[in-house]
DNA sequence: CGGTTTAACCCAATCGTTTAGGCACGGCGC
DNA sequence: GCGCCGTGCCTAAACGATTGGGTTAAACCG
């Protein structure tokens, strides 16, 4: 029962009366090496007796492979999203017996360079560079010096492999929930921030309308800050319009929460008088609202997983071309969607999907 | 412009015409070593020219110090809380030029042992064992084999240093917000789960009442599951009672969200007809509700920070006694607390704090 | 002028592995 | 009896740092 000092390969060698070479061969099951059955059992037995575990540092020094993957993000861990990305990344890393080394820069490019340096010093096998919301980034220079993958971000040029959510498809699917339920006047409370999500979710919204042959009506869209406050304002603006929409599609769940509050203010019952669909699937919000919010989930777990898997492949096959993935955003159905309210329905037939 | 191959200490030595010994002495500013000014500049210059960075693996192998800290948690990353703990831990690690290696077990004790093993193989300097909500744990055996600290958890014996939130103090402070505003009938929607928070937050509630000389009324407490649903039910139960409380103290923010929904159902306006205080400060919830939820914050960032700082101390001074910290939970004031509604107020004078 | 200091370095071992390239020995064919 | 070939190991050189214990040459001392 040693307190700290772990057994080394030499201890195992001595105890089993062979050289460290042989121990290494046996324990690593090196192919093409001939070892007698007798020696094999003696060695494995000794290793077990001593609770021998190879020192990964030494191993890494020798093999130039540490089994460490750097996970560098801008603001990350703070957001609930981040957790799922990290989890996906971790699980994928575990498949290759690798571990994640976490670091976050707070968004400062200078800090970022330093942190990449720190990761490289530690001889990580590769680096995942994660953004905490989908956007276009110019990754730190240092990233070029080893395998790297962009997570929830697209590089300004296509230099690095990257993975992002299929915002357009998700958005379309979300709006189609409403269209399929019979809604034709669907308000869109969009995010006002200048990020990819804004234009992509709008594109999805328009695509869905088009599929159902509903013309895009500019007066049904407002843009606000992506908070409950913003959602509230936006929803109020749309709902107090002359011809009230029967449903709202909100660019984020927090905005959807604001829309709920607006509905309450106007004494509209969800989904009887107003249907709502959100985006993000922030469980804390979507699942806590009454009624539960139907929303589009961002595939953070899958993206994290994809990023690390891709990274591992690149590590094994350097010089491979960067690839770019688009992960689908599934709809999560809860109870905030129903048929349009009688009061407004049926103003002009029921167009079907084209 | 080398693609991958980093410069080694030997390269620096050759370029500056000295031995690696001297390079090491210069770069590490080893005290007591005499180096001529000339050599010093030649070496540092060469190191700079070559962009030399020591290989931390080799360094760690030799010095028995890796600058890696294992962060092992049960469910962690998934919850938004986790992020703040990790952030605090990271920042504290950065103070010592250390990095965090993340791992989570999903709660399976067997996996846990394996993961501790994996961390030890990698020669981490110490391990933080984090729970994602405050509770009593029996940490994996492997933890004994190196410095370790429990985060947001208490060991079943006092063997490991640990840090937990001051639930009692926080709870008391939260309830005092209501008492100070004049409330005397304060309902308590408690968590029904069998975890420390349940009894500790109750203790704080009672302490606060005592300070103000208000007798504890058992009929003012209900226990439900810690979700919006549970909060809704609990609040409904209390608010439909014969003598309605003028304020509610909810054991979690999600429950408080449910209480808001109950208030809406009963057409009670917050804080005019009903004041509410929550617990957790889940920003996503507390800050998104209308009106903003006054709540008690869990000091996740500080706990993470404390844990790593303590760990680093233990690494430098093994054999030191374990210490246990209690981090205060500050009240975060928003707009959900007001004076008691006229309808119910002034039924019997206004007791002052004892 | 011999001996002692001192300044300024350097040699080589070490941390714990992996791995290229031997080496010894027994059996086989001729 | 000799050469040859497997079989089953081992020796020693890495990997890239740190570090205890020198060594060398100049300066100093009496």
Short mmCIF file of C-alpha atoms (C1' of nucleotides) in Angstrom, two decimals, chain A residues 9 21 24 28 52 55 62, chain C residues 15-21:
data_model
loop_
_atom_site.label_atom_id
_atom_site.label_comp_id
_atom_site.label_asym_id
_atom_site.label_seq_id
_atom_site.Cartn_x
_atom_site.Cartn_y
_atom_site.Cartn_z
CA UNK A 9 7.74 -0.22 -15.68
CA UNK A 21 11.41 -3.90 -23.21
CA UNK A 24 6.36 -2.89 -22.73
CA UNK A 28 1.06 -2.96 -25.24
CA UNK A 52 1.11 -0.67 -12.44
CA UNK A 55 3.01 7.22 -16.76
CA UNK A 62 8.27 9.21 -26.24
"C1'" DC C 15 12.34 11.32 -14.98
"C1'" DG C 16 9.43 6.71 -17.26
"C1'" DT C 17 8.48 5.20 -21.53
"C1'" DT C 18 9.05 3.10 -26.47
"C1'" DT C 19 11.61 0.87 -30.09
"C1'" DA C 20 15.43 -0.18 -33.55
"C1'" DG C 21 18.61 -3.44 -33.68
#
